[in-house]
Coordinates of C-alpha atoms and ligand atoms in Angstrom, one line a residue:
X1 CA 23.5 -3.1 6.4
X2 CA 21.9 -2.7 2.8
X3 CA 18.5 -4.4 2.9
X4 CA 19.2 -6.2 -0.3
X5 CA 21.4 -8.8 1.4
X6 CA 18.8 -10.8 2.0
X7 CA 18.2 -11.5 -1.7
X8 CA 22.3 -12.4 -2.0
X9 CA 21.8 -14.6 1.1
X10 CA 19.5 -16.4 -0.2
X11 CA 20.7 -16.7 -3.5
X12 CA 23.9 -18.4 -1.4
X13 CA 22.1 -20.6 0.1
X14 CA 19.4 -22.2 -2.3
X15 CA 20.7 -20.9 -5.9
X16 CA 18.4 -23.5 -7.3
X17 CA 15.5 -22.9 -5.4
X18 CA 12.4 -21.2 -7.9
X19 CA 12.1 -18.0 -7.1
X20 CA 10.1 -16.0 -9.5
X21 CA 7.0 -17.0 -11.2
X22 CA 4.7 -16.3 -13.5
X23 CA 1.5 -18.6 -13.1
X24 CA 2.9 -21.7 -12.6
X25 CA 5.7 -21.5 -15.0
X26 CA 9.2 -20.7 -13.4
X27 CA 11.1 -17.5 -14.5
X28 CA 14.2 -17.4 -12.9
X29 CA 15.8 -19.2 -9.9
X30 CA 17.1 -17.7 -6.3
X31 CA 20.2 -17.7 -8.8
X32 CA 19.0 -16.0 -11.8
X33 CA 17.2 -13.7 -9.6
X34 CA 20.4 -12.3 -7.9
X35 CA 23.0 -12.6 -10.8
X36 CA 20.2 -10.3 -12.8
X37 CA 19.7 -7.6 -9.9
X38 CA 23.3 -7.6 -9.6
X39 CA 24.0 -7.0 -13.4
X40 CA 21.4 -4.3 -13.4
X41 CA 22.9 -2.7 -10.0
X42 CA 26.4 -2.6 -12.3
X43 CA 24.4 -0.4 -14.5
X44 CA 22.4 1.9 -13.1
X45 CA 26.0 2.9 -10.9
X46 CA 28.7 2.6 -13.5
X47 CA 26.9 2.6 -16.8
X48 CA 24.6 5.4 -16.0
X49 CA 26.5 6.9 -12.7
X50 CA 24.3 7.1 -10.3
X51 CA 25.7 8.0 -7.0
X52 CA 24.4 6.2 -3.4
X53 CA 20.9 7.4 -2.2
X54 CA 19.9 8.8 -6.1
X55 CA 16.3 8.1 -6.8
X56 CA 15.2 5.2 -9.2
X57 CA 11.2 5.4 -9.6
X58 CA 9.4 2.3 -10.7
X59 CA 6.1 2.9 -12.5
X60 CA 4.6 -0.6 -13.2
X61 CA 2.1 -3.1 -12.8
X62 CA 2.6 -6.7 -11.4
X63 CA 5.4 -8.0 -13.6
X64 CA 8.5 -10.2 -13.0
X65 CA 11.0 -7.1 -14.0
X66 CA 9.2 -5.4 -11.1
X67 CA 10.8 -8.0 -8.6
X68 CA 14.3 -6.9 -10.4
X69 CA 14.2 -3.5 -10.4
X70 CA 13.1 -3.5 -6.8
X71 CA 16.1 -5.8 -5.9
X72 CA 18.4 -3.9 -8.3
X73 CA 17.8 -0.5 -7.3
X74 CA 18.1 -1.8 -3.6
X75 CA 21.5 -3.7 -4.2
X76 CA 22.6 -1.0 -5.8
X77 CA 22.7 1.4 -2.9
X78 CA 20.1 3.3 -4.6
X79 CA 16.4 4.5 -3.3
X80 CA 13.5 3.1 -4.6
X81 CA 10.2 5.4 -5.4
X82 CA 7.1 3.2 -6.2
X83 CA 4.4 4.7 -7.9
X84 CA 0.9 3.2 -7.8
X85 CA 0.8 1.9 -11.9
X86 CA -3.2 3.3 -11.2
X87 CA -1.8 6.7 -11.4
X88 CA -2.6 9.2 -13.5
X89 CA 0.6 9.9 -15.7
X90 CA 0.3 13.6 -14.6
X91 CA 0.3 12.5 -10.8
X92 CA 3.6 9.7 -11.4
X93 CA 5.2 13.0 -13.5
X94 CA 4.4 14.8 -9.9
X95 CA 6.0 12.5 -7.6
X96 CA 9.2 11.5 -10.1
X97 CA 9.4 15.7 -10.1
X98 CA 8.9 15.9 -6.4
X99 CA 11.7 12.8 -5.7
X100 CA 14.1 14.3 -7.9
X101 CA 14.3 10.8 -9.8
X102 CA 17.3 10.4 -11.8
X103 CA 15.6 7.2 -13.6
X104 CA 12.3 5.9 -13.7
X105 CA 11.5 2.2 -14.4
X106 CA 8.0 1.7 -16.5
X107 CA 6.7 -0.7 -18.1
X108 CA 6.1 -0.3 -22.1
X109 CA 2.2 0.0 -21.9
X110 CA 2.9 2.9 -19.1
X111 CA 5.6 4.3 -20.9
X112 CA 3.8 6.0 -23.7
X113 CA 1.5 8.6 -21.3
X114 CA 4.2 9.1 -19.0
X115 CA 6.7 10.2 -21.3
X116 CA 5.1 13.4 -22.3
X117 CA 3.9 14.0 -18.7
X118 CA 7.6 14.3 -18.1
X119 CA 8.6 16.7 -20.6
X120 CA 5.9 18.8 -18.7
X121 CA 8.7 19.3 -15.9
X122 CA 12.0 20.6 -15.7
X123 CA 15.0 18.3 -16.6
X124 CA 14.0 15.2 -18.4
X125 CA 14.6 11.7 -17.0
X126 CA 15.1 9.0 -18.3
X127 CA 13.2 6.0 -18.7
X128 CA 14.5 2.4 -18.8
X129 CA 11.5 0.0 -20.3
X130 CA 11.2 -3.7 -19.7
X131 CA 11.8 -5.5 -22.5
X132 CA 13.7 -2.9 -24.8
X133 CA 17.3 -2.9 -25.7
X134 CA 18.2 -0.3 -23.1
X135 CA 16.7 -2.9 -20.4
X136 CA 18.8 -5.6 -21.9
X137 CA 21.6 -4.3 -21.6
X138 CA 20.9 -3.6 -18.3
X139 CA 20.3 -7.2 -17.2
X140 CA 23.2 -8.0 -18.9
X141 CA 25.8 -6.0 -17.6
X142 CA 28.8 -6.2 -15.2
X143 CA 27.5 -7.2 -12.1
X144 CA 28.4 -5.6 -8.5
X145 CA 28.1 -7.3 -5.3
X146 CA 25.6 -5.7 -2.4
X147 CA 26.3 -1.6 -2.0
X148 CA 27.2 -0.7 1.4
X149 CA 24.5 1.2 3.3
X150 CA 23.7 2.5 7.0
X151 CA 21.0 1.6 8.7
X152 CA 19.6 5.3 8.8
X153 CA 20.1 5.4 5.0
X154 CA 17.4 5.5 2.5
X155 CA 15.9 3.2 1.2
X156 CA 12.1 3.7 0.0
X157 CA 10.2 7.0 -0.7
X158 CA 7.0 5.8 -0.6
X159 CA 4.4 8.3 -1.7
X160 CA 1.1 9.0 0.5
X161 CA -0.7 11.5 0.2
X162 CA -2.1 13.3 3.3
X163 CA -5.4 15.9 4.4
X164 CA -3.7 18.6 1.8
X165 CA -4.0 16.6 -1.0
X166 CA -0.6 17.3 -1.8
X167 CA 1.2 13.8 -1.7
X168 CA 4.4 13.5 1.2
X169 CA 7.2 10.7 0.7
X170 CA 7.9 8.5 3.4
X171 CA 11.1 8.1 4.0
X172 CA 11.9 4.9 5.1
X173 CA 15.8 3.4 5.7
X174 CA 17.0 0.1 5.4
X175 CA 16.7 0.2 9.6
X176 CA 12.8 0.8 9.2
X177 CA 12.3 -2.0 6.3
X178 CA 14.6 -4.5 8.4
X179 CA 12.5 -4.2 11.6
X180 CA 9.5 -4.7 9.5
X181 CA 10.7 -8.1 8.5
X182 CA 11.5 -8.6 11.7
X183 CA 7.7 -8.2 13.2
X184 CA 6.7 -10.4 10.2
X185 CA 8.5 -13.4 11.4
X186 CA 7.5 -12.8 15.2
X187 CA 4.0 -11.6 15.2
X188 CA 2.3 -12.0 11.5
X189 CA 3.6 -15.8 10.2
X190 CA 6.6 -17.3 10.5
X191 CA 7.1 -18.4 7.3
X192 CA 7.8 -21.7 5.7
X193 CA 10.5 -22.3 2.6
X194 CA 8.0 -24.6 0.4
X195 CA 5.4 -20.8 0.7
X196 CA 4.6 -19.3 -2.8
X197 CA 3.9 -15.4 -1.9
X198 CA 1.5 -13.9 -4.6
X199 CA 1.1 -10.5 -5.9
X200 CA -2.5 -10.3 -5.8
X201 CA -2.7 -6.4 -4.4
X202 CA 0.1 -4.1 -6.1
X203 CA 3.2 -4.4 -5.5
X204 CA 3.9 -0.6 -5.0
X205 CA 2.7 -0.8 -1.5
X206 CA 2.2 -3.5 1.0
X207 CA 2.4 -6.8 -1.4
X208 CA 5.8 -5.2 -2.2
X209 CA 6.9 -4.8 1.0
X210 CA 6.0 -8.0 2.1
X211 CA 8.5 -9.5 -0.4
X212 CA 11.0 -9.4 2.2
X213 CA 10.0 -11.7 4.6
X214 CA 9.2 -14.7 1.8
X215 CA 12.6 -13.6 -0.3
X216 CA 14.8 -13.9 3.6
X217 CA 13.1 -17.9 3.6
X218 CA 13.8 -18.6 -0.2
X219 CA 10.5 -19.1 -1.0
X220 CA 8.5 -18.5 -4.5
X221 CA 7.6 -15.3 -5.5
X222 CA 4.5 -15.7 -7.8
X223 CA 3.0 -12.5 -9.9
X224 CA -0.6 -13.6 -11.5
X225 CA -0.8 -14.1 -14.9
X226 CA -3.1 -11.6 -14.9
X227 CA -1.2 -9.1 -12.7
X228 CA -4.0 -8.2 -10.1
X229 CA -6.5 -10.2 -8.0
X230 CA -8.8 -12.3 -9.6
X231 CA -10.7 -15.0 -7.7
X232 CA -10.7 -17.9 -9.7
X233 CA -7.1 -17.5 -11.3
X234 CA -6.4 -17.3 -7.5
X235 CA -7.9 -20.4 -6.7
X236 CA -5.9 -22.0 -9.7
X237 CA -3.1 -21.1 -8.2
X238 CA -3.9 -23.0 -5.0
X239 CA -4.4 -26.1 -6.5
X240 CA -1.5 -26.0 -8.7
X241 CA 1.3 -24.2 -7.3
X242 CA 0.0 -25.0 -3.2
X243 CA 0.7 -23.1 -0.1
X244 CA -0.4 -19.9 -1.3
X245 CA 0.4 -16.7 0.6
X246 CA -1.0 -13.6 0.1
X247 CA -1.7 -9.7 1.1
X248 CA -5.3 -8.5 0.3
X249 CA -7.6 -5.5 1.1
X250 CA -10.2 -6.4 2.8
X251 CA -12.5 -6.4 -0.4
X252 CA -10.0 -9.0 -1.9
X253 CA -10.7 -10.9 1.3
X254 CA -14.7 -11.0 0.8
X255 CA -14.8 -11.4 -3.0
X256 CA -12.3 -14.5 -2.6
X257 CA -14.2 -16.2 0.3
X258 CA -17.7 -15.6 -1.2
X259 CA -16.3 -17.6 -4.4
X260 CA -14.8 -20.3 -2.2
X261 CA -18.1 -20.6 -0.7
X262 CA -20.1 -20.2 -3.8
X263 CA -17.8 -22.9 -5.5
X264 CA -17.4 -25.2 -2.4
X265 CA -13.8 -24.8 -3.6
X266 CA -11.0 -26.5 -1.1
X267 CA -8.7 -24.1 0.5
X268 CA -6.2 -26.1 1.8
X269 CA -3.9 -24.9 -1.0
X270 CA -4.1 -21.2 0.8
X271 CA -1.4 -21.4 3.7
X272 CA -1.7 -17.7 5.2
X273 CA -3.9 -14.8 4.0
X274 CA -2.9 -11.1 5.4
X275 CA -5.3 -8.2 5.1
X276 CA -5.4 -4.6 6.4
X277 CA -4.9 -0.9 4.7
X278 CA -8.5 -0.3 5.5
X279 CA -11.2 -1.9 7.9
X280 CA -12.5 -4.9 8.0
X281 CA -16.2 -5.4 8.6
X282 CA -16.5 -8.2 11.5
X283 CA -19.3 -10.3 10.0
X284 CA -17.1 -10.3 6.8
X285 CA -13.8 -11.8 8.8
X286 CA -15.7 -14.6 10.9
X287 CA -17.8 -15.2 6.9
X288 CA -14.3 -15.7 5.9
X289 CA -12.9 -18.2 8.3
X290 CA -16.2 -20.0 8.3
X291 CA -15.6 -20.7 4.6
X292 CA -11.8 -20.3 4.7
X293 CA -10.8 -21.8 7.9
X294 CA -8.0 -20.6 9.9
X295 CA -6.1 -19.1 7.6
X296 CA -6.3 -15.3 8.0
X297 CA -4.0 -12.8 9.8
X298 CA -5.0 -9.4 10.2
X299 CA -2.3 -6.5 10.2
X300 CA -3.0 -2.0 10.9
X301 CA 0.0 -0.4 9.4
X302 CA 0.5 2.9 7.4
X303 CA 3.1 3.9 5.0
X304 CA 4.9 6.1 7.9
X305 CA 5.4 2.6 10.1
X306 CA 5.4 0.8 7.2
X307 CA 2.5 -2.3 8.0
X308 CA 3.6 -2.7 11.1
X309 CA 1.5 -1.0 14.0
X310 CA -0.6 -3.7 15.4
X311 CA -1.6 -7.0 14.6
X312 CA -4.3 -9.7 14.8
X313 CA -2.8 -13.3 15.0
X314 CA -4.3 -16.2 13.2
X315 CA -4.4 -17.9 16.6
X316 CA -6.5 -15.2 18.3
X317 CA -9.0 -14.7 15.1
X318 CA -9.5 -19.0 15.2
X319 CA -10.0 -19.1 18.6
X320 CA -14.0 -18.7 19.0
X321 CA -14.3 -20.1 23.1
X322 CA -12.2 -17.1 24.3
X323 CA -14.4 -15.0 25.7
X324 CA -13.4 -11.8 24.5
X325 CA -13.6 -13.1 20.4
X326 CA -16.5 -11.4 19.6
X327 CA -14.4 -8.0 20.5
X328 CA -11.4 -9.0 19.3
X329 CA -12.2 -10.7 15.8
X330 CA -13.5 -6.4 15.0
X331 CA -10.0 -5.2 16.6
X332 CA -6.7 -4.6 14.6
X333 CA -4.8 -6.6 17.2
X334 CA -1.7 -5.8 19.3
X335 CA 1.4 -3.8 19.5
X336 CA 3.8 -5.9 16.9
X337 CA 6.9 -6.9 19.0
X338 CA 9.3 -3.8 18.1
X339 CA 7.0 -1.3 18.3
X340 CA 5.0 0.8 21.1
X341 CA 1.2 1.6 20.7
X342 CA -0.3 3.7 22.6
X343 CA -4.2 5.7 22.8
X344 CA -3.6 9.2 23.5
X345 CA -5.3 12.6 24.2
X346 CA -4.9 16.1 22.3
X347 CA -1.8 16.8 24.1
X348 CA 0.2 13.2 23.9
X349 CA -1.3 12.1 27.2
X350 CA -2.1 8.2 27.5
X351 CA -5.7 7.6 27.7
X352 CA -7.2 4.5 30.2
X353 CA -8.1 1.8 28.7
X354 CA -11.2 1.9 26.2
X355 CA -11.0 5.3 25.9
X356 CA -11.2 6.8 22.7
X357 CA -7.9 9.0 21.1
X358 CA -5.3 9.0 18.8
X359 CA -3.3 6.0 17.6
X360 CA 0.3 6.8 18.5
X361 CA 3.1 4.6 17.5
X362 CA 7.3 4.8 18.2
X363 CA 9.8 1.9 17.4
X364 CA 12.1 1.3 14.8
X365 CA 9.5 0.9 11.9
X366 CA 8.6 4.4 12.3
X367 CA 9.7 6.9 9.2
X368 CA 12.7 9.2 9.6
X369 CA 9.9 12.0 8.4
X370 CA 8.9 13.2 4.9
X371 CA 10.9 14.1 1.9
X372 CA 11.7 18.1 2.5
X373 CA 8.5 18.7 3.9
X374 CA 9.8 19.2 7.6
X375 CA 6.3 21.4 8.6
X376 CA 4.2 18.2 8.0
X377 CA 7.3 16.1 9.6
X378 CA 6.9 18.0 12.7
X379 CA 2.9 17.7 13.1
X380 CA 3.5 14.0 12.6
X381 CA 6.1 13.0 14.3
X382 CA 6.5 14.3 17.7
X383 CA 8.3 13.2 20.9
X384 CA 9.5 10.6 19.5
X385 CA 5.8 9.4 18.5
X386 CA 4.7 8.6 15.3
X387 CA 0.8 10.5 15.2
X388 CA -1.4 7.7 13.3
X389 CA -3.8 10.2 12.5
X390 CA -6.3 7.4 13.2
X391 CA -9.0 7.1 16.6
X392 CA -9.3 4.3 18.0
X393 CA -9.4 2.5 21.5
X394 CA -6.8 -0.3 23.4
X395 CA -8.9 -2.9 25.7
X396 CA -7.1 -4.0 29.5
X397 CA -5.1 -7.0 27.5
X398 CA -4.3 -4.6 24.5
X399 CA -6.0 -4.7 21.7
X400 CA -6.9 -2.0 19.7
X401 CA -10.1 -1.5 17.9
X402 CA -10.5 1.6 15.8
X403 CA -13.5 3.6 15.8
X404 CA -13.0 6.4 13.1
X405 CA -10.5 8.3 11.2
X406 CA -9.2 11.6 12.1
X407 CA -8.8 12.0 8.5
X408 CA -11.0 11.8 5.8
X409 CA -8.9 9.3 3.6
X410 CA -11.9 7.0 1.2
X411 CA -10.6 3.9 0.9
X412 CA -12.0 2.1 -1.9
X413 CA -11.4 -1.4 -3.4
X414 CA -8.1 -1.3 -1.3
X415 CA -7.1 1.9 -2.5
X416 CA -6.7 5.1 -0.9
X417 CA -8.7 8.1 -2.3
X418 CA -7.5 11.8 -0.7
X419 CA -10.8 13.4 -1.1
X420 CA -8.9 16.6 -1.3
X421 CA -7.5 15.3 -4.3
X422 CA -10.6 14.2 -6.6
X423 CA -12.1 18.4 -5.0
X424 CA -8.9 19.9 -6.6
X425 CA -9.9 18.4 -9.8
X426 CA -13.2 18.9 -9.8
X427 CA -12.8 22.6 -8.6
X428 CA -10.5 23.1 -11.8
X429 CA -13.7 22.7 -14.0
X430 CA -15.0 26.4 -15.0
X431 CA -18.7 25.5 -14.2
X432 CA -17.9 24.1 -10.5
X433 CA -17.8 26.8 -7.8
X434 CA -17.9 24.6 -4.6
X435 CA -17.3 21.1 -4.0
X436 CA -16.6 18.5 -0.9
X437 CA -15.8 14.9 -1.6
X438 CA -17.0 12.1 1.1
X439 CA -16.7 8.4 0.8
X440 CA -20.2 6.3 1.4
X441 CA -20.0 2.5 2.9
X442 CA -20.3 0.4 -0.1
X443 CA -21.0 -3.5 0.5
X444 CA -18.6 -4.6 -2.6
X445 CA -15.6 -1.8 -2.8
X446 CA -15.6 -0.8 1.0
X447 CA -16.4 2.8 0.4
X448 CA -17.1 4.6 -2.8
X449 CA -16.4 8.3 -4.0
X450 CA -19.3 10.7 -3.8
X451 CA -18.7 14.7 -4.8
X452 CA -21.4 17.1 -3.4
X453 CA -21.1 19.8 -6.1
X454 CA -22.2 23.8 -6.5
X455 CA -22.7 25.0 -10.3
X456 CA -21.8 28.4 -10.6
X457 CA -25.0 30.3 -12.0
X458 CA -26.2 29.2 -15.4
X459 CA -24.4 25.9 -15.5
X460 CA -27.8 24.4 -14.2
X461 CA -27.7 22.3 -17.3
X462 CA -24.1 20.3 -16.9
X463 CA -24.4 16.8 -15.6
X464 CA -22.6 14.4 -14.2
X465 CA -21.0 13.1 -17.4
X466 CA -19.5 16.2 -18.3
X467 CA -17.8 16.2 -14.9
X468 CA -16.4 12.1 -15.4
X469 CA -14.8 13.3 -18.3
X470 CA -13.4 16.3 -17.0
X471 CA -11.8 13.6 -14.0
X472 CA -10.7 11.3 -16.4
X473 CA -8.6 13.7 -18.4
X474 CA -7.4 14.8 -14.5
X475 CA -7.2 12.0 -12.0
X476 CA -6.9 8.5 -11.8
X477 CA -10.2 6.8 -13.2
X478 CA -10.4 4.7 -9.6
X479 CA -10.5 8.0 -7.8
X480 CA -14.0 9.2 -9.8
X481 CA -16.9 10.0 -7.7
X482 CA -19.7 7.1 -8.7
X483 CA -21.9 9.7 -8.1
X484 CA -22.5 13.4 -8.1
X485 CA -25.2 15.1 -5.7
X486 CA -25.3 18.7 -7.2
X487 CA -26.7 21.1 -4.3
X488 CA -27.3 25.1 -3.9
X489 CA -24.9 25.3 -1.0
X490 CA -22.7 23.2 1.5
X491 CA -22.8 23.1 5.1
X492 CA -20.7 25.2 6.2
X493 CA -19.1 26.0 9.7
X494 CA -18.3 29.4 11.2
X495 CA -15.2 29.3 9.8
X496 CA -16.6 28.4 6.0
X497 CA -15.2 25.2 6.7
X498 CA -17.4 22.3 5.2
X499 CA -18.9 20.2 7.3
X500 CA -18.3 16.9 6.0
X501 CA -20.1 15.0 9.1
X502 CA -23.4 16.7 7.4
X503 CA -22.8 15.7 4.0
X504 CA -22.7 11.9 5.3
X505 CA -25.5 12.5 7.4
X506 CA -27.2 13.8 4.5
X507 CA -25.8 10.2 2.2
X508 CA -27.8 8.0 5.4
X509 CA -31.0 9.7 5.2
Ligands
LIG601 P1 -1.5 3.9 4.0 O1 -0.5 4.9 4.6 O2 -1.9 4.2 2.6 O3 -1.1 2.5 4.2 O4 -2.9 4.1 4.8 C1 -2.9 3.8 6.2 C2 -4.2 4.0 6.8 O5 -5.1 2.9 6.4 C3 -4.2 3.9 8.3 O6 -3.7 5.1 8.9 C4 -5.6 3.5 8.7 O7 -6.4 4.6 8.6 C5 -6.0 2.6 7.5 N1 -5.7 1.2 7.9 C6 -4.6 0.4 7.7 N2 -4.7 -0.8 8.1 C7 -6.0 -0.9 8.7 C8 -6.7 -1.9 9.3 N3 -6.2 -3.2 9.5 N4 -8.0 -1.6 9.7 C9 -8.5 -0.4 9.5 N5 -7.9 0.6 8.9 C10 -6.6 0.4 8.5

């Protein structure tokens, strides 16, 4: 069954409903919503003739037209590739290369670097812009009702990137998105119709996927006037459009309580608050609830089981007499409901319990494997398990703290940094001859980018500024290093290999 179903349903049942907004003010109803995915479906298939399972990449911010392109592409038949609208227009050009995308959707402002990018490549594709008369027409055309598709078909090719740097796409079917819908409802919130979901964190990853549960229940879909997380517009929003739901990073989740605190600000009009995609610091969580209330759920996910590994219930995180809170408030949860967790040695063997290994994961949210890439498939899926690349630890009633990563991923201000990527860059600079990238704990961002760098002789004189802009013209700007340690060598092990646990030793001292 084709995923996008759920939107026709709902459209069915409550055309009237509100379902898009920006702000407060109402865009289109469950109604509008449907009849304008299913005109743009007509198009992308019969106006531009794109076959079942074809790629459509959407390259935006925030925006209402993000909601129908999504929906489109999906009713359509067709595969969605979101692309982080942070991206560097080299990197997007990359992935749209890498998916073979016959179309990509971008909004205008994105539009103008990306286009060039493109022409870098092969074949040209082409782009359909929000608000032109090519996207019009789209909206306007014939419509057609949902596309058949399997369970095992595609529908996502979400974009990660992993230790090489080089980034893999997910490929997740209608099967793995459905199931993840599914744990929503029975272990994350059960959803009420009068919820307003709002794209606070980009739609492109989680906030995105978590469209589905609050589009199956009819309820309103708000994207920020602003089109990002902002505190106050966010408490605004509670007041005047009530029963807000939201995905955050855990930095989202600090910076929003401190202002509710700060502002003695009511929260009742926040109905359920979901973080994860990077740890949460347990004296932020309880500082949260105490100025928050019970209003938090905690979820451990990763693009190959798309945010659905384990999960920490409201109930558990407001429940201070159980014994075991302390522990538990610092854990990512329990198994969600379709899925099987377990802690496991080097060779797949299950560890007792608060023993540290590997985060393993099987059910049907787990990935298919990744878009022609079957050598990194194989290292990451195996026997049937889904290899988190993540250490952590389950307790005797199941919860699972983690302790570390196996990789090396920096996630900062809720987005993930591949150190491997920011050394590629840097290495490409004439005067760098060595370089490791490490993230440091930051108290506002979570962690931040630090480069340890080795000038090639004579270059004693280039600083740090030289080596921003050299980034900037490379990378995405939220992937710069805040700060460059230049040093005459890097620990090295007998392999050459660096030795990042030194570096960081070196950032405590
Ligand atoms: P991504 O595939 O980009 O979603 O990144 C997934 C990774 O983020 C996981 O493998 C974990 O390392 C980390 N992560 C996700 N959720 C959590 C969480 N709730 N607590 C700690 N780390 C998390």
């Amino acid at each position: 069954m084709n995923l996008a179903h759920i939107l026709a349903r709902s459209a069915r049942s409550f055309p009237e409903r509100p379902a898009l907004l920006v702000g407060e003010r109402c865009m289109h109803t469950y109604a509008a919503l449907a009849a304008r995915s299913a005109r743009l479906a007509g198009y992308l298939r019969h106006n531009l003739g794109l076959e079942p399972g074809a790629r459509v990449a959407i390259f935006m911010g925030n925006t209402p037209e993000y909601m129908e392109c999504l929906y489109g592409v999906l009713w359509a038949g067709l595969v969605v590739v979101p692309i982080n609208a942070k991206l560097h227009p080299r990197e997007a050009a990359w992935i749209i290369g890498n998916a073979e995308a016959r179309l990509v959707c971008v909004s205008a402002e994105l539009a103008g670097g990306l286009a060039p990018a493109l022409t870098e490549g092969a074949a040209p594709v082409p782009l359909l812009v929000p608000g032109d008369g090519h996207y019009l027409r789209a909206v306007s055309a014939l419509a057609i009702p949902v596309q058949d598709r399997a369970p095992d078909d595609l529908a996502w090719l979400f974009y990660t990137s992993g230790t090489t740097g080089q980034p893999k796409g997910v490929m997740l079917s209608h099967r793995n998105l459905q199931a993840m819908t599914a744990c929503f409802f029975m272990d994350v919130d059960p959803v009420h119709a009068d919820d307003a979901v709002v794209y606070a964190a980009p739609m492109s990853h989680g906030a995105g996927l978590y469209s589905f549960p609050y589009v199956l229940r009819g309820c309103r879909h708000v994207i920020p006037a602003s089109g990002g997380f902002e505190p106050e517009e966010l408490l605004h929003l509670s007041r005047r459009v009530g029963r807000l739901c939201l995905f955050a990073a855990p930095t989202m989740v600090r910076r929003l309580a401190d202002r509710v605190r700060a502002e003695k600000a009511d929260p009742s009009g926040f109905q359920t608050i979901i973080y994860g995609g990077g740890p949460m610091y347990a004296d932020d969580i309880r500082a949260a609830l105490d100025s928050m209330g019970p209003r938090f759920v905690q979820i451990y996910g990763q693009g190959e089981s798309p945010m659905t590994i384990t999960a920490l219930s409201r109930s558990v995180l407001a429940d201070r007499s159980e014994a075991a809170w302390a522990a538990w408030v610092g854990s990512v949860g329990v198994a969600q409901a379709l899925v099987e967790v377990r802690i496991v040695d080097p060779e797949g063997q299950p560890l007792a319990n608060d023993e540290v290994g590997e985060v393993v994961v099987r059910g049907d949210t787990v990935m298919a494997g990744y878009w022609r890439n079957p050598a990194a498939t194989a290292s990451a899926l195996r026997d049937g398990w889904l290899w988190t690349g993540d250490l952590g630890s389950m307790d005797s009633h199941g919860f699972v703290t983690l302790r570390d990563r196996s990789k090396d991923v920096i996630i900062s201000g809720g987005s993930n940094i591949y150190p491997r990527e920011v050394e590629e860059a840097l290495i490409a600079h004439p005067a760098v001859r060595e370089v490791s990238v490490i993230g440091r704990r930051d108290a506002e961002w979570g962690e931040s980018v630090v480069a340890f760098v080795v000038l090639e002789d004579g270059h004693g004189a280039l600083g740090a500024e030289a080596l921003d802009q050299h980034c900037l013209a490379h990378i995405a700007r939220f992937k710069r290093p805040k700060e460059y340690r230049f040093v005459a060598a890097l620990p090295k092990n007998n392999y050459g290999k660096v030795l990042k646990t030194e570096l960081r030793a070196l950032l405590r001292e």
